[in-house]
Tab-separated table of C-alpha atoms in Angstrom:
chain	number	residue	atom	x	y	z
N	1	UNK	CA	-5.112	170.084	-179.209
N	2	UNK	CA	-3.275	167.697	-176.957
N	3	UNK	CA	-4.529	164.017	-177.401
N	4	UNK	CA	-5.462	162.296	-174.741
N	5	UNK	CA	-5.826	158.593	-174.151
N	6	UNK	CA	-9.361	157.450	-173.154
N	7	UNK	CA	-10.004	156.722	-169.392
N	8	UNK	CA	-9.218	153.089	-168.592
N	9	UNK	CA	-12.611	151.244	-167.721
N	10	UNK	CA	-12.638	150.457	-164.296
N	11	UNK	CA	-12.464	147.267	-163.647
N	12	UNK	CA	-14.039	145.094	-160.753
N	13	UNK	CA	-12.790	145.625	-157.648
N	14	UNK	CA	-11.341	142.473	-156.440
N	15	UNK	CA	-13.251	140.658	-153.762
N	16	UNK	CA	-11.648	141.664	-149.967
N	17	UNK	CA	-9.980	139.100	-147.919
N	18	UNK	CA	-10.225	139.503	-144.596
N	19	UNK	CA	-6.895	138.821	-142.753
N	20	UNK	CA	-7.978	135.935	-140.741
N	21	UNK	CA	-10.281	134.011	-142.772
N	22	UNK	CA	-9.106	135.111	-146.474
N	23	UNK	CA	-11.918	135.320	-149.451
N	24	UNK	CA	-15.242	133.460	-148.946
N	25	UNK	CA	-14.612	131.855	-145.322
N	26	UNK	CA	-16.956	134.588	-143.804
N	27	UNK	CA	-19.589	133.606	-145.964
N	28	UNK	CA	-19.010	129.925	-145.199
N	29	UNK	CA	-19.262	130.747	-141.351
N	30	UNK	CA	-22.420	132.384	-142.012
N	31	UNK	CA	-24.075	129.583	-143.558
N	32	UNK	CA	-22.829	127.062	-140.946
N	33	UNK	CA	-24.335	129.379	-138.195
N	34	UNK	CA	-27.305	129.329	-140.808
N	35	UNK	CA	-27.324	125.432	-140.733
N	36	UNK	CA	-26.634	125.100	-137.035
N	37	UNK	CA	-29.381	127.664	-135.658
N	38	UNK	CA	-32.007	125.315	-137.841
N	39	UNK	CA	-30.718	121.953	-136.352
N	40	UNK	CA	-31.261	123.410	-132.874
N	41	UNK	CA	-34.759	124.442	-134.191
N	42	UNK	CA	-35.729	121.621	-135.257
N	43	UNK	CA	-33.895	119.353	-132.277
N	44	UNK	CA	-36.354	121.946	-129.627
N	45	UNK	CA	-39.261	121.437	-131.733
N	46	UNK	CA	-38.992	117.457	-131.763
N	47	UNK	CA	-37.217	116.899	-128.517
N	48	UNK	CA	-37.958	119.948	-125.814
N	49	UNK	CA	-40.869	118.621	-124.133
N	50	UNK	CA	-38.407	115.681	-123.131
N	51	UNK	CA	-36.420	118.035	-121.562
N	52	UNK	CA	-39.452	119.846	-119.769
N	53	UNK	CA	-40.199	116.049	-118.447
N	54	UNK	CA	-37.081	114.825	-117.021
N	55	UNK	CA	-36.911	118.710	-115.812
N	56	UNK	CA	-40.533	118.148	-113.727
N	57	UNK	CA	-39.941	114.614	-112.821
N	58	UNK	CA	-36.486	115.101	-111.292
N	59	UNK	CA	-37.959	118.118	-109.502
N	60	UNK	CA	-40.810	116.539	-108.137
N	61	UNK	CA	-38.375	113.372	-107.307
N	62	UNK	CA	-36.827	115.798	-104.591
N	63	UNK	CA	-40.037	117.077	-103.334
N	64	UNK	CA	-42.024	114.298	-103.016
N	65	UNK	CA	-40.425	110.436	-102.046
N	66	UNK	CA	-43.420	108.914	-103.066
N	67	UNK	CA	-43.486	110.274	-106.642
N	68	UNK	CA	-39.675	108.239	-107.829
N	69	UNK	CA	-40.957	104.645	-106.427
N	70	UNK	CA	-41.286	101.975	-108.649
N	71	UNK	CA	-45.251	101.302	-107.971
N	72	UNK	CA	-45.607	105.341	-108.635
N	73	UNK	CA	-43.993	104.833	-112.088
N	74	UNK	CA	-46.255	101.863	-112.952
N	75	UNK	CA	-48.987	103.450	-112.261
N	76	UNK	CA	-48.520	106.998	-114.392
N	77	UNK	CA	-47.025	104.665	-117.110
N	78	UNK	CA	-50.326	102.331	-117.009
N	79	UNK	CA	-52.620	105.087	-117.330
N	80	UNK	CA	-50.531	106.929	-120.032
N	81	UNK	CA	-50.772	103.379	-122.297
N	82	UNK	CA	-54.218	103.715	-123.370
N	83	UNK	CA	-53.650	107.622	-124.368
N	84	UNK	CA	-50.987	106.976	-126.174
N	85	UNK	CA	-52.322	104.765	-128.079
N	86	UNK	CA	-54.952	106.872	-129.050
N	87	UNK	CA	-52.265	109.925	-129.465
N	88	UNK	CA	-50.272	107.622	-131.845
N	89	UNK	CA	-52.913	107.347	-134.398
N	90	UNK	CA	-53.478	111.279	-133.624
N	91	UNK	CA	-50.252	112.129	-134.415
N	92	UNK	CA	-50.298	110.308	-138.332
N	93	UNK	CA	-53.643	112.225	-138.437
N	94	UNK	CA	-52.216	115.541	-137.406
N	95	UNK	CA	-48.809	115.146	-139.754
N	96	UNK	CA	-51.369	115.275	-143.020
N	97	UNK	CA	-52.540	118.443	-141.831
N	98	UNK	CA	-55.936	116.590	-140.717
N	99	UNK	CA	-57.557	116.520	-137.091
N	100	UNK	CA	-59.611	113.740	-135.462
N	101	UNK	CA	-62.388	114.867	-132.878
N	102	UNK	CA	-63.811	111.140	-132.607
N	103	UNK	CA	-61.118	109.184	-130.802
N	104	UNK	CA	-62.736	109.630	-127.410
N	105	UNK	CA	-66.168	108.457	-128.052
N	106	UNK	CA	-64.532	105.861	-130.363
N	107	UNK	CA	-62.300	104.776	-127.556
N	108	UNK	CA	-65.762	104.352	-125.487
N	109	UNK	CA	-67.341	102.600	-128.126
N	110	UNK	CA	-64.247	100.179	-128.447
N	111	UNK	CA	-64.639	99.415	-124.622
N	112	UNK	CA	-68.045	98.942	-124.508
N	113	UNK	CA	-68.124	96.713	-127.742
N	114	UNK	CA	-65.125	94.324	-126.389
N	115	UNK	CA	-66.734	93.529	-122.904
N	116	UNK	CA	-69.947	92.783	-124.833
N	117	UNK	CA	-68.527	90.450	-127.317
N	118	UNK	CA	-66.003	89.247	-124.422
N	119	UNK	CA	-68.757	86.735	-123.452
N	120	UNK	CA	-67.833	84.778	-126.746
N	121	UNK	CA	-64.125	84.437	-125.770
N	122	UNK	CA	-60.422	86.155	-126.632
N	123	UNK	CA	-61.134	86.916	-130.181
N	124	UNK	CA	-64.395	88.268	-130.615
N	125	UNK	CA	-63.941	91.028	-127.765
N	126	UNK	CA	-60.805	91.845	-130.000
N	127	UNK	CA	-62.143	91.950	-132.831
N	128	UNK	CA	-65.124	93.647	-132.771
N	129	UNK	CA	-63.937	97.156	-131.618
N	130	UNK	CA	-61.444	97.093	-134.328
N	131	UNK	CA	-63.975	95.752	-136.849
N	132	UNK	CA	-66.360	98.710	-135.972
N	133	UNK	CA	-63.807	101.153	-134.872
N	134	UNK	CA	-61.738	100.990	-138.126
N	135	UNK	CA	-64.852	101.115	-140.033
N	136	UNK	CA	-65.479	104.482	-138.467
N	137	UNK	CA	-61.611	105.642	-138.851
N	138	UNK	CA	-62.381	104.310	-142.907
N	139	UNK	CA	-65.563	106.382	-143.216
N	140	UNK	CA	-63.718	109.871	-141.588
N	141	UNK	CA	-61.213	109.100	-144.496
N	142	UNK	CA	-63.359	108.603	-147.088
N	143	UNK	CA	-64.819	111.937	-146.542
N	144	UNK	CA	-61.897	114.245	-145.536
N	145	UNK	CA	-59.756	112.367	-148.905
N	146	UNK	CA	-62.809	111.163	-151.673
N	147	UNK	CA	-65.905	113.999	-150.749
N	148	UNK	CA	-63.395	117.014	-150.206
N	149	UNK	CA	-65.314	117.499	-146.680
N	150	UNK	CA	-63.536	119.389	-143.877
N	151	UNK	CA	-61.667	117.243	-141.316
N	152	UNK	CA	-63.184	119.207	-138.367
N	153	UNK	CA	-66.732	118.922	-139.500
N	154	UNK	CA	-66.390	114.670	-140.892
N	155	UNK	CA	-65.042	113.930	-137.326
N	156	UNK	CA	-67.131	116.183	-135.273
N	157	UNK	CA	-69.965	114.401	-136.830
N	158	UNK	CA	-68.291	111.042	-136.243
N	159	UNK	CA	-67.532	111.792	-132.897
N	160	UNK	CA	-71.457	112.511	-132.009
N	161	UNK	CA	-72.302	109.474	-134.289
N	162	UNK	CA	-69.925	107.161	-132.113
N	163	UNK	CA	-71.467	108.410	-128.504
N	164	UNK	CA	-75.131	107.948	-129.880
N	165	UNK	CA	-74.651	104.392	-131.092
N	166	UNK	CA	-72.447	103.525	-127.558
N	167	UNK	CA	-75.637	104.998	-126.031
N	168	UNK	CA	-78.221	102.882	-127.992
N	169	UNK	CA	-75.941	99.709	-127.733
N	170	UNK	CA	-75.743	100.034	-123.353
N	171	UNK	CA	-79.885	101.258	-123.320
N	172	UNK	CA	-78.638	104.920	-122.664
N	173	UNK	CA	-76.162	103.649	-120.305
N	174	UNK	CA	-77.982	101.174	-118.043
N	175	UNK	CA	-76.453	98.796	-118.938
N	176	UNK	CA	-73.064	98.098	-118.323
N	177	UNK	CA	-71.107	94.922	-119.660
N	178	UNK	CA	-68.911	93.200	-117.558
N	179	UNK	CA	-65.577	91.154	-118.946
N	180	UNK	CA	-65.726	87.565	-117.514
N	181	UNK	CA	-63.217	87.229	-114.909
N	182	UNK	CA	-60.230	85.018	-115.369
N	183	UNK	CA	-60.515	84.801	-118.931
N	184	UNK	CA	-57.752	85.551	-121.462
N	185	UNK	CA	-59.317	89.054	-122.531
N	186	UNK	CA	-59.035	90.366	-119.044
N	187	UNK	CA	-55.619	88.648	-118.786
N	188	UNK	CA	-54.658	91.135	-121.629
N	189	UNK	CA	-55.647	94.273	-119.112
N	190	UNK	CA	-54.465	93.177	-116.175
N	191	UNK	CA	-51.664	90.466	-116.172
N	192	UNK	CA	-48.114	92.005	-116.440
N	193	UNK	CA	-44.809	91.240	-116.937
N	194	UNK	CA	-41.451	92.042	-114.149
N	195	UNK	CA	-44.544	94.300	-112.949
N	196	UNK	CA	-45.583	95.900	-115.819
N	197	UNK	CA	-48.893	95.704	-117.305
N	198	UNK	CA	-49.242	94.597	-120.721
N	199	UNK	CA	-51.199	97.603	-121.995
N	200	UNK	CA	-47.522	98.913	-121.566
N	201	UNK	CA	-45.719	96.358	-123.118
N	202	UNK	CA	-48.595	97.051	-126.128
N	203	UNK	CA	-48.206	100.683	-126.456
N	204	UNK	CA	-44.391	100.581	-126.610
N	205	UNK	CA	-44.586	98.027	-129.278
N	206	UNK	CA	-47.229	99.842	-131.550
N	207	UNK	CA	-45.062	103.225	-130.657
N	208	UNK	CA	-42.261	101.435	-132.113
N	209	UNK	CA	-44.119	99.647	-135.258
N	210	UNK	CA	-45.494	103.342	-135.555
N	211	UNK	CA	-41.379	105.075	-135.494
N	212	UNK	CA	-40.532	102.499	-138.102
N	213	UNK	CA	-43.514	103.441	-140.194
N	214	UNK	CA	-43.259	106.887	-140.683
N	215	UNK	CA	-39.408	106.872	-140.836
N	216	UNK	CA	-38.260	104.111	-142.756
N	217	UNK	CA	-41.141	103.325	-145.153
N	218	UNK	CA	-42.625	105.056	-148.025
N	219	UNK	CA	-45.902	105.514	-147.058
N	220	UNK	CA	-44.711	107.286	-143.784
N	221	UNK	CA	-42.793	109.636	-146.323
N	222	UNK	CA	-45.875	110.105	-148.293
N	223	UNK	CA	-47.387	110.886	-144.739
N	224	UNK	CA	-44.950	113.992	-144.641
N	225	UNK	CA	-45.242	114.684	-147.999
N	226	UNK	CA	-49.329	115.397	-147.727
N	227	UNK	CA	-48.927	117.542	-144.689
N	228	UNK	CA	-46.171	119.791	-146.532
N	229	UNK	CA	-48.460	119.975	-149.129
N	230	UNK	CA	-51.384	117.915	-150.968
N	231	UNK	CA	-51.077	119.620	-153.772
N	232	UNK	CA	-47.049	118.927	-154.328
N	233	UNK	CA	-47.949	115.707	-152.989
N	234	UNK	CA	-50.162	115.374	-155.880
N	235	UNK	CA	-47.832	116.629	-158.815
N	236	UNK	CA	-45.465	114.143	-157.293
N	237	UNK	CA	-47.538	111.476	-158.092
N	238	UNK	CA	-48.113	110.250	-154.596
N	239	UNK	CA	-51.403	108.359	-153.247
N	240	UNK	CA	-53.075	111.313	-151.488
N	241	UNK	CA	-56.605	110.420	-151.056
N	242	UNK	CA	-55.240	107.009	-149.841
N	243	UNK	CA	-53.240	108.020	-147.625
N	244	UNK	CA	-55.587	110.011	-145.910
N	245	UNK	CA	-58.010	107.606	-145.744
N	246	UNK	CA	-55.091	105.001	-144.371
N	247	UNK	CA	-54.217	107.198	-141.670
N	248	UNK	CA	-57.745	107.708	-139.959
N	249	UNK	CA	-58.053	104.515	-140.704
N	250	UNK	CA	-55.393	103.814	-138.218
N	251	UNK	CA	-56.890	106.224	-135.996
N	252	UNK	CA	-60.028	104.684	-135.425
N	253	UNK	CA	-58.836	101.166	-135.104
N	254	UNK	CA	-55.642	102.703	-132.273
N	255	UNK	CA	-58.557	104.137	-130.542
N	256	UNK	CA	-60.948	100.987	-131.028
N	257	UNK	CA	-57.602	99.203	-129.295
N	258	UNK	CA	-57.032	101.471	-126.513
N	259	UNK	CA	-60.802	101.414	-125.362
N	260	UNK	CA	-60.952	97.540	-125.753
N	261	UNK	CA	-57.425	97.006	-124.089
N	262	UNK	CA	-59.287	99.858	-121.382
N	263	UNK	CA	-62.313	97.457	-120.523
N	264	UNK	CA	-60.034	94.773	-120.048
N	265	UNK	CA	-58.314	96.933	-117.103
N	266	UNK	CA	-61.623	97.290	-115.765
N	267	UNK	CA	-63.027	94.387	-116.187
N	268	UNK	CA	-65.717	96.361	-117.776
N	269	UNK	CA	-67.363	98.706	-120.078
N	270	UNK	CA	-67.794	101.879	-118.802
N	271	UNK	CA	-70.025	104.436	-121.233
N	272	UNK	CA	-68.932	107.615	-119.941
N	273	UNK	CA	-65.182	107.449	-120.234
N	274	UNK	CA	-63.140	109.386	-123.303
N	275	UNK	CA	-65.053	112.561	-122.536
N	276	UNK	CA	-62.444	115.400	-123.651
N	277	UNK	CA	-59.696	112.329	-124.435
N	278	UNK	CA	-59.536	113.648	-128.217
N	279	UNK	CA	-58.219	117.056	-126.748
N	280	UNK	CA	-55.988	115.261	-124.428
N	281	UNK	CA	-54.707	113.203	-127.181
N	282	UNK	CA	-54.161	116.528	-129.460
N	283	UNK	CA	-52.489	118.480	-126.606
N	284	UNK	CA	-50.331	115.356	-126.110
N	285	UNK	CA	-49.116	115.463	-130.171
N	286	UNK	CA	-49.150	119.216	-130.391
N	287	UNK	CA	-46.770	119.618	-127.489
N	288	UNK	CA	-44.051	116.818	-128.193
N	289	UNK	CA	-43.497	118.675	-131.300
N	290	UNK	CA	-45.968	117.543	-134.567
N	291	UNK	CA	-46.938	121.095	-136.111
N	292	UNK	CA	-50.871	121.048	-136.215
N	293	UNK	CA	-50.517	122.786	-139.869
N	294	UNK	CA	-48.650	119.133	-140.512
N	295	UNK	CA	-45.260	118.200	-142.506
N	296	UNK	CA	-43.403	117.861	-139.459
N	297	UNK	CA	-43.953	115.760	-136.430
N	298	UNK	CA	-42.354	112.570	-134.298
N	299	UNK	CA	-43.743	109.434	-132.692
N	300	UNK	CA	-41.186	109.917	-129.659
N	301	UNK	CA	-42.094	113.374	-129.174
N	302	UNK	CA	-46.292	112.456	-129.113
N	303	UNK	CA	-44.838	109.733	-126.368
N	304	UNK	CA	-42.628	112.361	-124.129
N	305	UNK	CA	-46.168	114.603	-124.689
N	306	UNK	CA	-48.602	111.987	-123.299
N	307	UNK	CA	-45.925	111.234	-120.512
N	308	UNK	CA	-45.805	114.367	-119.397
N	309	UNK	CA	-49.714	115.261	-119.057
N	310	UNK	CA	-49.548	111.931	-116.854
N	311	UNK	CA	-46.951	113.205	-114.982
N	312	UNK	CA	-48.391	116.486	-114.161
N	313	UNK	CA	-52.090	114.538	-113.282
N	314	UNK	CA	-49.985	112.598	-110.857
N	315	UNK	CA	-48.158	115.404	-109.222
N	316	UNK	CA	-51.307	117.169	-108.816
N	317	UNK	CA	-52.537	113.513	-106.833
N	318	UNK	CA	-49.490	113.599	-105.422
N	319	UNK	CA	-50.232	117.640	-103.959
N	320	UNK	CA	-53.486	116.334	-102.538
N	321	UNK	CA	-55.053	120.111	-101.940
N	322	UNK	CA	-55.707	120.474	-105.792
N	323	UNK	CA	-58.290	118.375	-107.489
N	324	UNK	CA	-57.797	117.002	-111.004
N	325	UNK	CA	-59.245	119.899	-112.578
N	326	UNK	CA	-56.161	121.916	-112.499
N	327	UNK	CA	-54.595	119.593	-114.776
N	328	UNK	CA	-56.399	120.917	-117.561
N	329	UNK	CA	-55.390	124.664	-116.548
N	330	UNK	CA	-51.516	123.495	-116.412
N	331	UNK	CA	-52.026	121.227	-119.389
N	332	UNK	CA	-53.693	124.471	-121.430
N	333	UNK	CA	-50.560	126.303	-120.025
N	334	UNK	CA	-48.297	124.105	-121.877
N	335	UNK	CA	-49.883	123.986	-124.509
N	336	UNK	CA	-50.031	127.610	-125.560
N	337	UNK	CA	-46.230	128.037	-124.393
N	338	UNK	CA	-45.644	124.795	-127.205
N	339	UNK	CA	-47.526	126.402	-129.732
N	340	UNK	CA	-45.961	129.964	-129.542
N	341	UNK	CA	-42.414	128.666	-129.143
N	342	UNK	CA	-43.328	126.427	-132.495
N	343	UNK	CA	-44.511	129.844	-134.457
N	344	UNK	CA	-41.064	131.213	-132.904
N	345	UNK	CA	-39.025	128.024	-134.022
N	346	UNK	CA	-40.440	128.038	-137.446
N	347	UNK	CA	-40.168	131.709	-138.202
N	348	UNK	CA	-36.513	131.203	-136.884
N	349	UNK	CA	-35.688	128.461	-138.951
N	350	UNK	CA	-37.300	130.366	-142.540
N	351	UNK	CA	-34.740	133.818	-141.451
N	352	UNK	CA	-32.230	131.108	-141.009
């Protein structure tokens, strides 16, 4: 019998090279098209709504003359201060994966507490709504970080705790406290600078403090790190509980602020304003971008947001046969289109 020499083992086949590229480029331009399809995720979800407002306001530049002047722009960009305020302290809130229902009777309570103690000078009708305010922001963290409650529930609570005691303080609204006039607290609401209010000048200085915080500071990294996850967060070390409690914290006293630097405007305190401003102030952060699961949000984008509700409550002022209630159907509108198109970013950017 013929002997015949085993079979050689067959070996690899050599990896193809494709004729333009050569070995391994294709895979290479597969993960830069990976990379570049998440940076344009992630550049929509933080910075589309700006392009949705300078979309609407140069449209509704050409339509209506009256909507480009100068006194048009200070007055959307006074009334959008005192929400974005409050939105600012939302938005820290919202990054931890937490929720705050109380801002808008705590922004009340703030105004109705600073024209009161605005009788005893600058100070005290500063003071006092952040005093009381921030205590309120400190006991919503304490519960939601040290009892383990539910953020919805502490808040909700809060929020009905805040109206009753701006109730009992104004005699179930009779009476309504009026800031002295020509005094240095009213000053702060009214006076302005090259035409601008200060309430302006405030909120673009606390909107800055507020970038710096959460982008160049630890505790705004820890602030991402607890809406990823608290329970990473926690392996890692980091201060949960006290960052939570920090950040509503900061909520309460932001919306303490707003409603004092509000009465100041008004010369007054008026008990039945921030009705509905805590979903205003949510819609604002959820559509410039902050994820309301948390991890992921930006300061700017909770700015362009509370621009652009202002913008569309002017335009509908500016329409004259709608009344301000549409707002609230356009700004729902929005705010389901931002919330699927973040659902369709994020699954986008996980295939990536």
């Amino acid at each position: 019998m013929n002997e015949t020499s085993p079979a050689p083992v067959a070996s690899a086949p050599a990896p193809r090279k494709t004729p333009a590229t050569g070995g391994g480029k294709p895979a290479t331009k597969a993960a830069t098209r990976s990379l570049t399809g998440r940076r344009i995720a992630e550049l929509l979800q933080r910075q589309g709504v700006l392009v949705v407002l300078l979309t609407v306001v140069i449209v509704a530049s050409f339509i209506y003359p009256s909507f480009h002047t100068l006194d048009n722009a200070r007055g959307v960009t006074v009334q959008a201060s005192f929400l974005a305020v409050v939105a600012l302290g939302m938005t820290m809130v919202i990054i931890t994966g937490g929720i705050d229902l109380s801002v808008g009777s705590v922004f009340a309570l703030g105004g109705v507490l600073a024209a009161w103690a605005s009788q005893w000078g600058f100070l005290p009708a500063l003071l006092t709504p952040l005093v009381v305010c921030g205590a309120i922001g400190l006991l919503n963290g304490f519960l939601v970080a040290r009892a383990g409650m539910a953020p919805f529930i502490v808040t909700l609570a809060t929020l009905l705790g805040a109206r009753g005691l701006l109730l009992a303080i104004t005699d179930e609204g009779a009476t309504t406290y009026l800031v002295p006039k020509d005094s240095a607290f009213a000053e702060l609401g009214q006076g302005s600078v090259w035409g601008f209010g200060y309430p302006i000048l405030v909120a673009l200085a606390l909107f800055g403090a507020g970038g710096l915080l959460l982008q160049r500071t630890s505790f705004g990294q820890t602030i991402f790190a607890v809406g990823g996850s608290s329970d990473a967060a926690t392996l890692m070390g980091l201060p949960v509980a006290r960052t939570k409690m920090l950040v509503y914290t900061l909520s309460g006293l932001l919306a303490g602020l707003a409603g004092a630097l509000n009465a100041a405007r008004l010369s007054s305190g008026v008990t039945i304003l921030g009705v509905g401003m805590e979903l205003d102030a949510i819609s604002a952060v959820v559509i410039g971008g902050t994820l309301l699961i948390g991890g992921a949000g930006s300061i700017s984008g909770t700015l362009w947001g509370v621009l652009l509700l202002q913008v569309i409550q002017n335009l509908i002022n500016q329409i004259g046969t709608l009344n301000s209630s549409y707002q609230s159907v356009v700004s729902g509108g929005f705010l389901i289109v931002v919330v699927v198109a973040q659902r369709y970013l994020a699954r986008g950017r996980r295939t990536t």
